[in-house]
Each structure stands twice: as structure tokens, then as C-alpha cells.
């Protein structure tokens, strides 16, 4: 009995030791705002499809780096896989590192959340020779240039964000911490295709600067409106007192956060004196026209009535006047068209409503003059443009003597002539039997009754097919890896404008493709082993080199500066390599 109990205890211990463990370990749980944090995600099995947490409140400055180790001691094997990151906090307070996930044998495992306390920046011990000669505080500024701080409602103003930096420092990268918010403004960003360094005077000295963002704003209400600030986190290079073997100054990397500050705009209300009754909010300089496609037409023909406003101002922020036509002219809802360009000076172009008008009777019908009012910024007064009266001549068709006077305004009416008033009455009658067939004993009844028995052979065949597929563990793993490769390649294409998620997805796609084709596990994916396996499967030597180089560059590219062109080239290269290996591997 005693031996039996000991055996049970040993079995339980072995089962506990064989359990999958996945946990997160940090270098410290309390740190200063300027200190780095190392976090390791450790698993005792060879899991796949690792997904990192969002690291909200932190900035990833290095990682992920992967380490795999396996050992045998006294006949017992141990395995460990580690994903490591280095983080820099973005704010003070209590921050939570959320759960990471990994997959093993079809099961998803998660780490526990970790609480990190971030305090004020701490003083770091530094070699006097390594101390920077200048401070980033006095050599780096983010400025918001505003064209006008006291505009009228719907008068355009521009905000241009410039990053000034002196010749004493260098800039390697920047990230947006807070995006500006334009509450109570209509806003549109002006695209900046390429950042260009320029020179200019700032605080009486010559600085370099880069224009980061241009925005056109139209205030929508009067009073004091606040523009929330743009804030950046910038990586800078500062010169030190040391020099290298060639006499060049050695620089040190540092980090600086800058903000353009909140801006207050005092918006003036439009004057009430002289405001026209039909004023719809147009502010700027405009021209107004009402143009018919033709004025002489026959019964049944139609004409297009174009109501058009062109010029510069708040083109998208007001409504065009609507024409009033006689009852005998049927007018349909307009087709609206906008051809508006937005530049730093504001919106300009034209907007139009195109109405289709169809006459019902013979005669002459006037379309009343139309008015368009706007506030002229140059003169500070309201102006009104009136279109001329348009006479529509219908040359033939039925008379309207028995109708209401054609010139009276009102809603359009559809008139049906007496000769056509019985046009839609059916001339043939179809009878339906009132006696209905009983469902019980009908063909449908017996068909539904026999249907389950007829489907039994199909169910048996389907079950056997599914059991055969489920029993093919090796084939299912290949299918799963193929599916994951396509999934991550598709994800990389979606993230092509976001550098870091793009390279993470691209690297996973390359690894899963290789695992599907070579039938290997993650622990076997070393550089030499990949080259040997691909070469043994008749893969082209250059294609093998390109594959290894691309997978190695994926991790480096996430933290290096890369243009959109380089990212697109890496994606195209990955598609080309996968396509070549599909054809070459036997």
C-alpha cells in the first residue's frame, strides 16, 4: 500500500512538472521617468504565434529579442523560450503592462498583468567626459504659427507646426504623444509629401526647422476657442567632451519632449446690421449664376437648371438657394457637385446643384430671379447677387387653360390626361382555387419524412472524411502554418503604413511559411539550419540568401528610420521570395 501511494505522488509531481508555464518578469517594479525597464516573457515550452501586449504608457526602445535554450541534466530535459523588450515610460503614475499571449498545441496561454510605478526622473551617474556640452532644452522648440488670432466665424485661419533645432544638436526620430484637437472648428490637414529641412531666424538666431503639419481651420462659433497642443517625443544627439581616434566629437543619445502649447483664438460673430434674410452662412468672395441648358423645348423634353457658386471661402459650409418654378413645371431633386481645393489660403473652387425640369403643358413659364447673399471679408459687409428671370417656352403639347395660372408658385404636380386615366387597369383576370390541399399525405409531407433517411449515407461519409482529416496531425500542422503565413502576409499588407506592426507581421509570415514547407519547429529555425534545409530541397542559392537576409533585417528595420518606399520594397521582396521558394522547393 505504501508503494502504491508513493507511485501516485510521483505521477502527480511529474504531471505538475510537465505543465505549461508562461509568465512575464520585469527588471524592476518602480522606476524613474527617465529609466529603462526590461521585461521578459518566459515559456517552458516551444510555443508559437507570440502576441505582445500594447505597452500602453510605455515606448518600446528595443525588442523583441528572442532566446531559446534547451538542456538535459540527469536524463531530464528542460526548455525555455524568452521574448525580451526594453521600455521607456511616457508618463508618471501607476502603469499596467497587460497580458501577452502565446499558442501551444492549439491552446492559448496568457501572462498575468504587471503593475509598474513610475516616479519623477532620477539623477543618473555619468562620466564627466560623457556629459553633453549643450542642453536640448535651449536648442529645440516646437512652434505653432497661427495666421490670425481674431477671425470672423467661417473665416479661414491656418496653423503651421514647425520644429526648430539649432546647429549644435541632431535629431534622429520623433513620435507624436498628443495630437492637436480642434473643437468647434471645421478642419482639414494639408498633405506634406516629404519633410524638408530649411533655415530661418528664431529668437534672433539662425536655426534649422522642419514643417511637420499644416492645417486649415474654419471657426464655427464666436467667443474664445482653444486649440489643444501638439506634443512630441524626440530622440536627439548631443555633443560631448570626448573625441574619437579621428578627432571627431563623440555624441550621446538623449530624449526630449516638447509641446507647442495650447492656443486661444478670439472669434468674432458676424455683424447683425445689414444681414439679409436669406443669408445661409457664406463667408468669402463669390460669384453666383443660374444657367438653363435651354429655354425653348417641346412637350416631353427636359432641361437642366444649373445653380452654381464659385470663388473662395467656406465652400462646403453653406447651402445653395433653391429655385421656385410654376406648377406646370415638374422639378426633381438636384444632383450636388463639389469641385473644391483646400490650400493654406482656404477653400476655393465651385459648388453646384443641377435640377432636372420637365414641362407638363404648352406655354411660357417664368422661373423667378434667385438671390445669393454672403459676407465679404475684404469690405466687412454683406453682399447679395441676384440672377435674372428665366423664361421657359414650351412650343407644343396639351393646353393648360383649365389649370391654375401657370405663373403661381407652389409644389409641382403630376397631371395625368383623361385619355390615359384607365391605362393601368388589368384586362385579364386570374382565378385562384379556394380549396387547399391538405399537407398530411401530400408529396411534400412524404418527401420531408424520407429526407433524414436519404441523408444518412452522406452523414456517414462526411464523418469518416472528418475523422481522416483530424487524424492527420502532420498534415493539419502544415495546413495551419500555411494559413498563418497567408494571414500574417495579409496583415503586413494592411499595416504597410505602420512600420513596426508591418515588420512584426512580415517576420511571422516568413517563419510560418518556412515551417509549413520544411516541416520544422520554431526551435530548429537557425540561420545555418535554414540554409542547409533549403539547399537540400533544391532551392536557388541566391533565393536562400535573400530569405535569410530579409528575416534578419525585419527586427532591425522596426527601430531604424525607413521610408514608405523601402517598406513597400520589403513587402514586394517577401512576396517574390515566397513565390520563388514555392516553385523551387521539392
XYZ file of C-alpha atoms in Angstrom:
586
model
C 0.000 0.000 0.000
C 2.850 2.339 0.856
C 4.496 1.731 -2.533
C 1.194 2.425 -4.253
C 0.874 5.839 -2.520
C 4.469 6.736 -3.425
C 3.794 5.875 -7.090
C 0.698 8.093 -7.135
C 2.676 11.012 -5.614
C 5.424 10.611 -8.254
C 2.863 10.587 -11.080
C 1.217 13.766 -9.736
C 4.597 15.505 -9.405
C 5.591 14.575 -12.952
C 2.278 15.864 -14.283
C 2.762 19.150 -12.418
C 6.284 19.485 -13.781
C 5.005 18.910 -17.312
C 2.522 21.760 -17.078
C 2.920 24.664 -19.483
C 4.201 27.812 -17.806
C 4.100 31.273 -19.401
C 4.907 34.319 -17.291
C 6.188 37.891 -17.508
C 9.235 39.039 -15.497
C 10.391 42.671 -15.114
C 13.744 44.091 -14.038
C 12.032 46.396 -11.506
C 8.512 47.394 -10.479
C 9.368 51.026 -9.613
C 11.471 53.321 -11.776
C 12.050 56.943 -12.700
C 10.555 58.637 -15.752
C 13.960 58.604 -17.477
C 14.888 54.984 -16.609
C 14.547 51.918 -18.783
C 12.572 48.807 -17.910
C 13.375 45.301 -19.121
C 10.542 42.807 -19.410
C 10.932 39.115 -20.316
C 8.094 36.845 -21.401
C 9.238 33.319 -20.471
C 7.718 29.981 -21.575
C 8.873 26.471 -20.718
C 7.520 25.001 -23.982
C 8.129 25.773 -27.660
C 5.043 27.912 -28.292
C 4.129 29.790 -31.469
C 2.370 32.990 -32.533
C 3.537 35.150 -29.645
C 1.488 38.370 -29.322
C 2.924 41.215 -27.273
C 0.753 43.496 -25.090
C 0.051 47.072 -26.196
C 2.536 48.541 -23.629
C 0.179 51.482 -23.033
C 2.064 54.296 -21.285
C 5.458 52.976 -22.473
C 7.589 53.366 -25.595
C 9.431 50.297 -26.935
C 13.064 51.264 -27.474
C 14.392 47.753 -28.188
C 12.908 44.353 -28.855
C 11.544 41.890 -29.175
C 14.668 39.769 -28.972
C 14.166 36.006 -28.761
C 16.250 33.485 -26.824
C 15.783 29.704 -26.858
C 17.650 27.293 -24.579
C 17.358 23.535 -24.018
C 19.326 21.286 -21.711
C 19.458 17.680 -20.433
C 20.509 17.051 -16.799
C 20.417 13.554 -15.286
C 18.216 12.319 -18.101
C 15.701 15.148 -17.680
C 15.215 17.785 -20.352
C 14.335 21.425 -19.779
C 13.280 24.038 -22.333
C 12.974 27.804 -22.138
C 11.940 30.439 -24.687
C 12.220 34.157 -23.827
C 10.913 37.272 -25.618
C 12.646 40.395 -24.247
C 11.796 44.112 -24.534
C 13.306 47.355 -23.266
C 10.718 50.031 -22.429
C 10.798 53.730 -21.567
C 7.798 55.192 -19.683
C 5.880 58.077 -21.276
C 4.211 59.347 -18.107
C 4.295 59.234 -14.330
C 1.895 57.221 -12.204
C 0.856 53.593 -11.924
C 1.011 51.867 -15.318
C -0.267 48.386 -16.158
C 1.518 46.049 -18.570
C -1.307 43.913 -19.879
C -1.361 40.246 -20.869
C 0.801 38.718 -23.588
C -0.413 35.565 -25.365
C 1.222 32.552 -26.986
C -0.104 29.361 -28.580
C 0.960 25.800 -27.790
C -0.751 22.651 -29.140
C -3.834 24.656 -30.116
C -4.205 26.232 -26.637
C -3.763 29.943 -25.864
C -1.716 30.861 -22.776
C -1.618 34.329 -21.178
C 0.660 36.109 -18.720
C -0.610 37.974 -15.677
C -0.806 41.811 -15.794
C 2.064 43.623 -14.044
C 1.758 46.907 -12.146
C 4.656 49.386 -12.633
C 5.099 52.567 -10.553
C 6.734 55.460 -12.457
C 8.152 58.349 -10.396
C 9.936 61.593 -11.243
C 13.111 61.404 -13.318
C 16.161 60.357 -11.295
C 19.680 61.724 -11.481
C 21.921 59.343 -13.388
C 25.596 58.909 -12.570
C 27.573 59.881 -15.664
C 31.213 60.188 -16.646
C 32.116 63.911 -16.846
C 33.576 63.368 -20.319
C 30.320 61.777 -21.464
C 28.201 64.720 -20.294
C 26.730 66.709 -23.197
C 28.193 70.158 -23.871
C 24.751 71.645 -24.637
C 21.241 71.031 -23.398
C 18.331 70.082 -25.648
C 16.133 72.451 -23.601
C 17.804 75.519 -25.135
C 18.230 74.150 -28.642
C 14.912 72.523 -29.519
C 11.499 74.198 -29.868
C 8.091 73.229 -31.265
C 6.134 76.251 -32.500
C 2.562 76.643 -33.767
C 2.335 79.570 -36.217
C -1.249 80.861 -36.472
C -2.146 83.175 -39.366
C -4.823 85.118 -37.434
C -5.996 85.034 -33.819
C -9.190 87.136 -34.119
C -11.088 85.918 -37.205
C -14.785 86.080 -38.001
C -16.961 82.976 -37.880
C -16.175 80.876 -41.003
C -13.097 82.964 -41.856
C -10.180 80.654 -42.648
C -7.056 80.605 -40.471
C -4.012 78.346 -40.782
C -1.919 76.572 -38.146
C 1.591 75.533 -39.195
C 3.614 73.418 -36.748
C 7.388 73.913 -37.047
C 10.156 72.094 -35.181
C 13.172 74.409 -34.695
C 16.550 72.944 -33.713
C 19.961 74.603 -33.519
C 23.133 73.566 -35.324
C 24.524 72.227 -32.014
C 22.279 69.151 -31.903
C 20.993 66.408 -34.203
C 17.557 64.779 -34.467
C 17.130 61.099 -35.360
C 13.427 60.429 -34.814
C 10.217 61.763 -33.251
C 6.819 60.439 -32.180
C 3.508 62.175 -31.538
C 2.395 61.999 -27.904
C -0.676 64.257 -28.154
C -2.391 65.239 -31.386
C -3.938 68.714 -31.593
C -7.731 68.875 -31.192
C -9.828 71.464 -32.995
C -13.089 71.602 -31.070
C -15.693 73.959 -32.639
C -13.585 74.266 -35.816
C -14.051 72.747 -39.248
C -10.560 71.488 -40.040
C -8.603 69.953 -42.884
C -4.941 68.911 -42.920
C -2.739 69.884 -45.858
C -0.702 66.896 -47.006
C 3.077 67.197 -46.634
C 4.541 64.716 -49.104
C 8.119 64.974 -47.871
C 9.714 66.612 -44.832
C 12.316 69.153 -45.958
C 14.853 70.830 -43.675
C 15.031 74.602 -44.007
C 16.897 77.509 -42.408
C 15.318 80.503 -40.698
C 15.653 83.029 -37.903
C 14.253 82.157 -34.484
C 14.785 84.202 -31.310
C 17.278 86.343 -33.210
C 19.497 83.390 -34.171
C 19.798 81.154 -37.207
C 18.048 77.803 -36.714
C 17.164 74.809 -38.816
C 13.487 73.855 -38.904
C 11.087 71.274 -40.338
C 7.397 71.884 -41.100
C 5.586 68.911 -39.533
C 1.900 69.723 -40.042
C -0.299 72.264 -41.858
C -3.984 72.663 -41.013
C -6.741 74.974 -42.280
C -9.418 75.881 -39.709
C -12.845 77.498 -40.035
C -14.277 78.567 -36.628
C -17.925 77.585 -36.245
C -18.921 79.741 -33.291
C -17.918 83.031 -31.700
C -16.005 83.522 -28.464
C -12.684 82.191 -27.186
C -11.877 78.805 -28.756
C -8.900 76.722 -27.610
C -6.657 74.682 -29.931
C -5.245 71.743 -27.990
C -1.428 71.414 -28.257
C 0.711 69.105 -30.353
C 3.286 67.230 -28.218
C 6.272 65.251 -29.492
C 8.786 62.803 -28.048
C 12.101 63.428 -29.860
C 15.343 61.434 -29.989
C 18.277 63.877 -30.064
C 22.041 63.647 -30.386
C 24.100 65.965 -28.144
C 27.880 66.579 -28.449
C 30.136 65.536 -25.516
C 33.647 66.484 -24.412
C 35.134 63.263 -25.796
C 36.584 62.730 -29.271
C 37.215 59.565 -31.240
C 40.542 58.405 -32.697
C 39.991 60.654 -35.728
C 39.407 63.775 -33.638
C 35.672 63.874 -34.242
C 33.325 64.877 -31.414
C 31.540 61.913 -29.826
C 27.788 62.418 -29.451
C 25.428 60.975 -26.855
C 21.812 59.985 -27.471
C 19.139 61.623 -25.358
C 15.391 62.089 -25.288
C 13.379 65.326 -25.204
C 9.653 66.033 -25.050
C 8.346 69.295 -26.496
C 4.912 70.854 -26.855
C 3.580 73.693 -28.987
C 1.294 74.771 -26.155
C -2.438 75.489 -26.261
C -3.533 78.426 -28.403
C -6.600 80.622 -27.839
C -8.489 82.077 -30.804
C -10.884 85.006 -30.195
C -13.596 84.501 -32.828
C -15.820 87.470 -33.784
C -19.510 86.995 -34.552
C -20.773 88.176 -37.948
C -22.459 91.610 -37.708
C -26.235 91.680 -37.396
C -26.538 95.074 -39.087
C -27.455 94.638 -42.738
C -27.691 90.811 -42.576
C -30.008 89.630 -45.417
C -32.970 87.430 -44.560
C -31.769 84.711 -46.950
C -28.192 84.635 -45.596
C -27.128 80.954 -45.173
C -23.638 81.428 -43.674
C -21.445 82.000 -46.776
C -18.260 83.950 -45.916
C -15.666 84.905 -48.533
C -15.704 86.213 -52.114
C -18.171 84.536 -54.503
C -19.856 84.662 -57.892
C -23.412 83.323 -58.356
C -25.046 82.111 -61.577
C -28.249 80.296 -62.592
C -27.995 78.768 -66.066
C -30.616 76.729 -68.015
C -29.414 74.200 -70.599
C -32.108 75.570 -72.998
C -35.177 77.797 -72.868
C -37.155 76.543 -75.903
C -38.325 72.934 -75.793
C -41.096 70.654 -76.930
C -43.568 68.732 -74.808
C -41.858 65.744 -73.148
C -38.378 67.247 -73.358
C -36.448 68.231 -70.239
C -33.976 70.941 -69.354
C -31.173 71.165 -66.786
C -31.169 74.159 -64.458
C -27.669 74.692 -63.011
C -27.361 76.742 -59.787
C -23.654 77.497 -59.351
C -21.469 79.352 -56.803
C -17.738 79.855 -57.453
C -14.972 81.723 -55.655
C -13.087 81.395 -52.358
C -14.475 80.980 -48.867
C -16.224 78.362 -46.752
C -17.428 76.488 -49.860
C -18.533 73.314 -48.055
C -20.260 75.033 -45.134
C -23.377 76.677 -46.643
C -26.426 75.704 -48.718
C -27.277 76.936 -52.197
C -30.616 78.670 -52.759
C -33.404 76.589 -54.281
C -35.288 77.753 -57.393
C -39.052 78.303 -57.370
C -40.849 77.140 -60.530
C -44.520 77.256 -61.659
C -46.829 74.304 -61.020
C -46.750 73.297 -64.672
C -43.000 72.615 -64.492
C -42.082 69.416 -62.682
C -38.704 69.804 -60.890
C -36.721 66.874 -59.477
C -34.253 66.796 -56.581
C -30.852 68.206 -57.569
C -27.558 66.429 -58.205
C -24.992 68.134 -55.973
C -21.406 68.555 -57.202
C -18.320 69.983 -55.446
C -15.009 70.851 -57.055
C -13.186 72.437 -54.137
C -9.452 72.671 -53.401
C -8.124 73.414 -49.912
C -4.797 75.209 -49.539
C -3.217 77.339 -46.815
C -5.300 80.289 -48.029
C -8.534 78.323 -47.514
C -11.100 76.648 -49.759
C -11.645 77.717 -53.375
C -13.451 76.292 -56.377
C -17.129 75.863 -57.159
C -20.209 74.021 -55.949
C -23.394 73.458 -57.912
C -26.885 71.937 -57.804
C -28.196 70.579 -61.108
C -32.024 70.369 -61.307
C -33.930 68.436 -63.994
C -37.110 70.301 -65.046
C -39.877 68.754 -67.221
C -42.828 70.873 -68.542
C -46.371 69.462 -68.453
C -48.225 71.857 -70.780
C -47.695 74.194 -73.673
C -46.989 77.864 -72.811
C -44.486 80.335 -71.419
C -43.308 79.839 -67.810
C -41.013 82.211 -65.875
C -38.506 80.987 -63.264
C -38.263 83.749 -60.673
C -34.954 85.529 -60.016
C -32.808 83.898 -57.302
C -30.668 85.602 -54.656
C -27.417 84.532 -53.008
C -26.052 86.513 -50.025
C -22.596 86.298 -48.468
C -20.367 88.198 -46.054
C -17.431 89.868 -47.828
C -14.319 89.730 -45.615
C -12.437 92.413 -47.581
C -15.131 95.079 -47.062
C -16.675 93.722 -43.849
C -20.179 93.972 -45.347
C -22.904 91.692 -46.669
C -23.372 91.442 -50.422
C -26.232 89.976 -52.441
C -26.124 88.695 -56.040
C -29.434 88.364 -57.929
C -29.836 86.176 -61.003
C -32.064 87.329 -63.901
C -35.539 85.901 -64.543
C -35.542 82.906 -66.890
C -38.440 82.386 -69.340
C -39.126 78.790 -70.421
C -41.017 78.462 -73.738
C -42.848 75.151 -74.306
C -43.680 75.091 -78.021
C -46.300 72.333 -78.164
C -48.309 69.930 -76.028
C -51.688 69.943 -74.248
C -53.172 73.282 -73.157
C -53.337 74.348 -69.514
C -56.432 76.600 -69.794
C -58.290 74.577 -67.196
C -55.369 74.635 -64.771
C -54.328 77.107 -62.129
C -52.388 80.056 -63.565
C -49.015 78.724 -64.660
C -47.066 81.531 -63.053
C -48.301 80.890 -59.491
C -45.584 79.323 -57.338
C -46.134 76.116 -55.400
C -45.308 72.478 -55.315
C -45.033 70.574 -58.568
C -47.997 68.375 -59.600
C -48.191 65.289 -61.760
C -51.050 65.730 -64.269
C -52.492 62.648 -65.995
C -54.560 63.230 -69.185
C -58.134 61.873 -69.365
C -57.226 59.571 -72.263
C -54.753 57.701 -70.030
C -56.631 57.578 -66.726
C -57.650 53.867 -67.217
C -54.275 52.831 -68.634
C -53.193 50.698 -65.664
C -56.417 48.682 -65.095
C -55.794 44.949 -65.766
C -57.775 43.494 -68.687
C -57.187 39.805 -67.777
C -58.342 38.066 -64.613
C -56.635 35.116 -62.908
C -58.666 32.944 -60.511
C -57.209 31.025 -57.561
C -58.910 27.920 -56.171
C -60.333 28.336 -52.672
C -59.870 24.596 -51.919
C -56.435 23.931 -50.482
C -54.673 20.529 -50.486
C -54.001 19.033 -47.023
C -50.346 18.885 -46.030
C -50.747 15.482 -44.336
C -50.417 12.833 -47.044
C -49.100 15.244 -49.699
C -45.920 14.752 -51.720
C -44.150 17.408 -49.653
C -45.108 15.539 -46.459
C -43.625 12.218 -47.640
C -40.562 13.944 -49.082
C -39.726 15.612 -45.751
C -40.421 12.307 -43.939
C -37.910 10.342 -46.058
C -35.281 13.095 -46.238
C -33.403 12.148 -42.979
C -33.043 8.505 -44.133
C -31.721 9.611 -47.536
C -29.123 11.816 -45.856
C -27.708 9.069 -43.605
C -25.127 7.808 -46.183
C -23.903 11.380 -46.697
C -23.563 11.899 -42.948
C -21.552 8.666 -42.582
C -19.220 9.631 -45.469
C -18.753 13.125 -44.044
C -17.931 11.727 -40.590
C -15.317 9.307 -41.983
C -13.759 12.096 -44.030
C -13.569 14.364 -40.983
C -12.007 11.600 -38.839
C -9.377 11.017 -41.532
C -8.552 14.715 -41.658
C -8.411 15.026 -37.852
C -6.104 12.008 -37.551
C -3.586 13.574 -39.958
C -1.759 15.620 -37.294
C 1.277 16.279 -39.507
C -0.865 17.430 -42.446
C -3.015 19.620 -40.220
C 0.061 21.330 -38.839
C 1.268 22.078 -42.385
C -2.160 23.488 -43.288
C -2.191 25.598 -40.129
C 1.284 27.021 -40.876
C 0.262 27.772 -44.474
C -2.857 29.507 -43.208
C -0.846 31.535 -40.688
C 1.678 32.558 -43.369
C -1.115 33.896 -45.579
C -2.777 35.566 -42.582
C 0.351 37.437 -41.481
C 1.302 38.376 -45.055
C -2.173 39.866 -45.451
C -1.767 41.628 -42.079
C 1.585 43.059 -43.228
C -0.087 44.498 -46.330
C -2.758 46.165 -44.159
C -0.066 47.655 -41.867
C 2.175 48.882 -44.707
C 1.835 52.476 -43.437
C 2.729 51.486 -39.830
C 6.369 50.463 -39.765
C 6.660 48.392 -36.555
C 3.427 46.308 -36.902
C 4.317 45.772 -40.583
C 7.720 44.188 -39.874
C 6.329 42.075 -36.983
C 3.661 40.609 -39.298
C 6.134 40.176 -42.179
C 8.592 38.248 -39.984
C 5.816 35.941 -38.718
C 4.655 35.313 -42.306
C 8.174 34.314 -43.417
C 8.661 31.986 -40.412
C 5.284 30.244 -40.762
C 5.838 29.752 -44.497
C 9.171 28.086 -43.793
C 7.689 25.875 -41.072
C 4.973 24.711 -43.487
C 7.383 23.954 -46.343
C 10.281 22.388 -44.412
C 8.170 20.697 -41.682
C 10.247 22.132 -38.859
C 9.572 23.689 -35.447
C 10.492 27.174 -34.218
C 13.478 25.840 -32.247
C 15.064 24.489 -35.487
C 14.986 27.853 -37.274
C 18.621 28.858 -37.002
C 20.368 30.570 -39.903
C 22.654 27.633 -40.743
C 19.895 25.051 -40.398
C 17.547 27.051 -42.681
C 20.252 27.409 -45.345
C 21.100 23.694 -45.193
C 17.445 22.554 -45.389
C 16.552 24.930 -48.252
C 19.642 23.914 -50.236
C 18.854 20.214 -49.734
C 15.361 20.847 -51.134
C 16.854 22.274 -54.402
C 16.206 25.938 -53.556
C 18.239 28.502 -55.501
C 21.278 29.749 -53.575
C 20.519 33.447 -54.155
C 16.888 32.959 -53.071
C 18.098 31.315 -49.833
C 20.443 34.234 -49.127
C 17.647 36.744 -49.828
C 15.288 34.887 -47.452
C 17.797 34.825 -44.569
C 18.774 38.482 -45.084
C 15.149 39.630 -45.153
C 14.198 37.766 -41.956
C 17.255 39.160 -40.146
C 16.508 42.701 -41.307
C 12.872 42.599 -40.125
C 13.851 43.112 -36.452
C 16.394 45.838 -37.246
C 14.021 47.692 -39.576
C 11.373 48.118 -36.857
C 13.580 50.579 -34.990
C 15.530 52.163 -37.850
C 14.278 55.028 -39.971
C 12.550 53.678 -43.086
C 10.677 55.411 -45.867
C 7.352 54.209 -47.242
C 9.219 53.253 -50.439
C 11.621 50.972 -48.517
C 8.717 49.314 -46.672
C 6.901 48.677 -49.962
C 10.113 47.234 -51.440
C 10.491 44.850 -48.458
C 6.894 43.662 -48.895
C 7.355 43.114 -52.643
C 10.635 41.295 -51.929
C 8.916 38.978 -49.428
C 6.153 38.114 -51.920
C 8.784 37.437 -54.602
C 10.883 35.202 -52.303
C 7.859 33.167 -51.135
C 6.719 32.742 -54.737
C 10.211 31.591 -55.835
C 10.525 29.117 -52.951
C 7.053 27.703 -53.733
C 8.350 26.790 -57.207
C 11.859 25.669 -56.192
C 11.302 23.534 -53.060
C 10.696 19.876 -53.907
